[in-house]
């Protein structure tokens, strides 16, 4: 299971998820303006003067408003290659993340869980569970058991 998240925290990892794709970056990492350098883990504030090996000022490893979302292509690939797409707890109003639903192949089962189901793009089948995530995930398990029994 791959989790694609817009969250910048590490809650998915702390909950035990091992494959997490952070669309908007990770707050506990920092990077320099030099693209050749990998992000560095950090658990303290970044201060002016925290420089990378090449002399560039470190900044949080997150996407600011107006910046490109570098992980979007990888997320599109995950959506195109998955066996089932489950969308949990989103208004589908924040782009480009909201556009991921459009990359799901037409044959792919899609489940949307939210306490208020947003307007959804036209698809032959989208199974919706209108409930908070804590309840909706339990209903998802029931749906998946039925779905895979019939497959």
Coordinates of C-alpha atoms in Angstrom, one line a residue:
X1 CA 0.0 0.0 0.0
X2 CA 1.4 3.4 -0.9
X3 CA 0.0 6.4 0.9
X4 CA 0.0 9.7 -1.1
X5 CA -0.4 12.6 1.3
X6 CA -0.5 16.4 1.2
X7 CA 0.5 16.5 4.8
X8 CA 4.0 17.5 5.6
X9 CA 4.2 15.9 9.0
X10 CA 5.4 12.3 9.8
X11 CA 2.1 11.0 11.3
X12 CA 1.7 8.3 8.6
X13 CA 5.2 6.9 9.3
X14 CA 4.6 7.1 13.1
X15 CA 1.4 5.1 12.5
X16 CA 3.4 2.4 10.8
X17 CA 3.0 3.2 7.1
X18 CA 6.2 2.3 5.3
X19 CA 5.5 3.6 1.8
X20 CA 4.6 7.3 2.1
X21 CA 4.8 9.8 -0.8
X22 CA 4.7 13.3 0.6
X23 CA 3.4 15.5 -2.2
X24 CA 4.2 18.8 -0.4
X25 CA 7.4 17.8 1.2
X26 CA 8.4 16.9 4.7
X27 CA 8.7 19.4 7.6
X28 CA 11.4 17.3 9.4
X29 CA 13.8 17.7 6.5
X30 CA 15.6 20.6 5.0
X31 CA 17.2 21.2 1.7
X32 CA 19.6 23.6 0.0
X33 CA 19.1 25.6 -3.2
X34 CA 21.6 23.2 -4.8
X35 CA 19.5 20.5 -6.6
X36 CA 22.3 18.0 -6.5
X37 CA 22.2 17.8 -2.7
X38 CA 19.7 15.4 -1.0
X39 CA 17.4 16.7 1.8
X40 CA 18.8 16.4 5.3
X41 CA 16.7 15.3 8.3
X42 CA 16.2 18.0 11.0
X43 CA 14.3 18.2 14.3
X44 CA 15.2 21.7 15.3
X45 CA 14.5 25.2 13.8
X46 CA 16.5 26.2 10.8
X47 CA 18.3 29.4 11.4
X48 CA 20.0 31.9 9.2
X49 CA 23.5 30.6 8.7
X50 CA 22.6 26.9 8.5
X51 CA 24.4 26.2 5.3
X52 CA 24.8 23.2 3.1
X53 CA 28.3 21.9 2.0
X54 CA 28.2 24.2 -1.1
X55 CA 27.3 27.3 1.0
X56 CA 23.6 27.6 0.3
X57 CA 21.1 28.5 3.0
X58 CA 19.0 25.5 4.1
X59 CA 15.2 25.9 4.0
X60 CA 12.3 23.6 5.0
X61 CA 11.9 20.7 2.6
X62 CA 8.3 21.7 1.8
X63 CA 6.5 23.2 -1.2
X64 CA 5.5 26.8 -0.7
X65 CA 2.5 28.3 -2.5
X66 CA 3.2 28.9 -6.1
X67 CA 6.1 26.4 -6.3
X68 CA 5.9 23.3 -8.4
X69 CA 5.0 20.0 -6.7
X70 CA 8.0 17.8 -7.7
X71 CA 6.4 14.5 -6.4
X72 CA 3.3 14.9 -8.6
X73 CA 4.7 12.8 -11.5
X74 CA 5.6 10.0 -9.1
X75 CA 2.1 10.2 -7.6
X76 CA 0.5 10.0 -11.0
X77 CA 2.5 6.8 -11.7
X78 CA 1.4 5.3 -8.4
X79 CA -2.3 6.1 -9.2
X80 CA -1.9 4.7 -12.8
X81 CA -0.3 1.4 -11.5
X82 CA -2.5 0.7 -8.4
X83 CA -5.1 -2.0 -8.0
X84 CA -7.6 0.1 -6.2
X85 CA -7.6 3.9 -5.4
X86 CA -8.9 5.0 -2.0
X87 CA -9.2 8.8 -1.4
X88 CA -9.7 9.7 2.2
X89 CA -10.5 13.0 3.9
X90 CA -10.2 15.6 1.2
X91 CA -12.4 18.3 -0.4
X92 CA -10.6 17.6 -3.8
X93 CA -10.1 21.4 -4.0
X94 CA -6.3 21.6 -3.7
X95 CA -4.5 21.2 -7.0
X96 CA -2.5 19.6 -8.4
X97 CA -3.2 16.8 -5.8
X98 CA -7.0 16.9 -6.6
X99 CA -6.2 16.1 -10.2
X100 CA -4.8 12.6 -9.3
X101 CA -8.3 11.2 -9.5
X102 CA -8.3 12.0 -13.2
X103 CA -5.2 9.8 -13.8
X104 CA -6.9 6.7 -12.5
X105 CA -7.6 4.3 -15.3
X106 CA -11.3 3.9 -16.2
X107 CA -11.4 0.3 -15.1
X108 CA -9.8 1.1 -11.7
X109 CA -12.0 0.7 -8.6
X110 CA -12.2 4.1 -6.8
X111 CA -13.4 4.7 -3.2
X112 CA -13.9 8.1 -1.7
X113 CA -14.2 8.5 2.0
X114 CA -15.1 11.9 3.5
X115 CA -17.6 13.3 6.0
X116 CA -18.9 15.4 3.2
X117 CA -18.5 13.8 -0.2
X118 CA -17.1 16.5 -2.6
X119 CA -18.2 16.9 -6.2
X120 CA -16.5 14.1 -8.1
X121 CA -15.4 13.8 -11.7
X122 CA -17.4 11.7 -14.0
X123 CA -16.5 8.1 -13.8
X124 CA -18.5 4.9 -14.4
X125 CA -18.1 3.9 -10.8
X126 CA -16.9 5.6 -7.7
X127 CA -17.9 4.0 -4.4
X128 CA -18.5 6.7 -1.8
X129 CA -18.5 6.4 2.0
X130 CA -19.9 9.5 3.6
X131 CA -18.4 9.3 7.1
X132 CA -15.4 10.6 9.1
X133 CA -12.2 8.7 8.2
X134 CA -12.2 6.9 11.5
X135 CA -15.5 5.3 10.7
X136 CA -15.1 5.2 6.9
X137 CA -12.0 3.1 7.0
X138 CA -14.0 0.4 8.9
X139 CA -16.7 0.6 6.2
X140 CA -13.9 0.4 3.6
X141 CA -12.7 -3.0 5.0
X142 CA -16.3 -4.4 4.6
X143 CA -16.5 -3.0 1.0
X144 CA -13.1 -4.5 0.1
X145 CA -14.0 -7.9 1.5
X146 CA -17.1 -8.0 -0.6
X147 CA -15.3 -6.5 -3.7
X148 CA -12.5 -9.1 -3.6
X149 CA -14.9 -12.0 -2.9
X150 CA -16.6 -11.2 -6.2
X151 CA -13.3 -10.7 -8.1

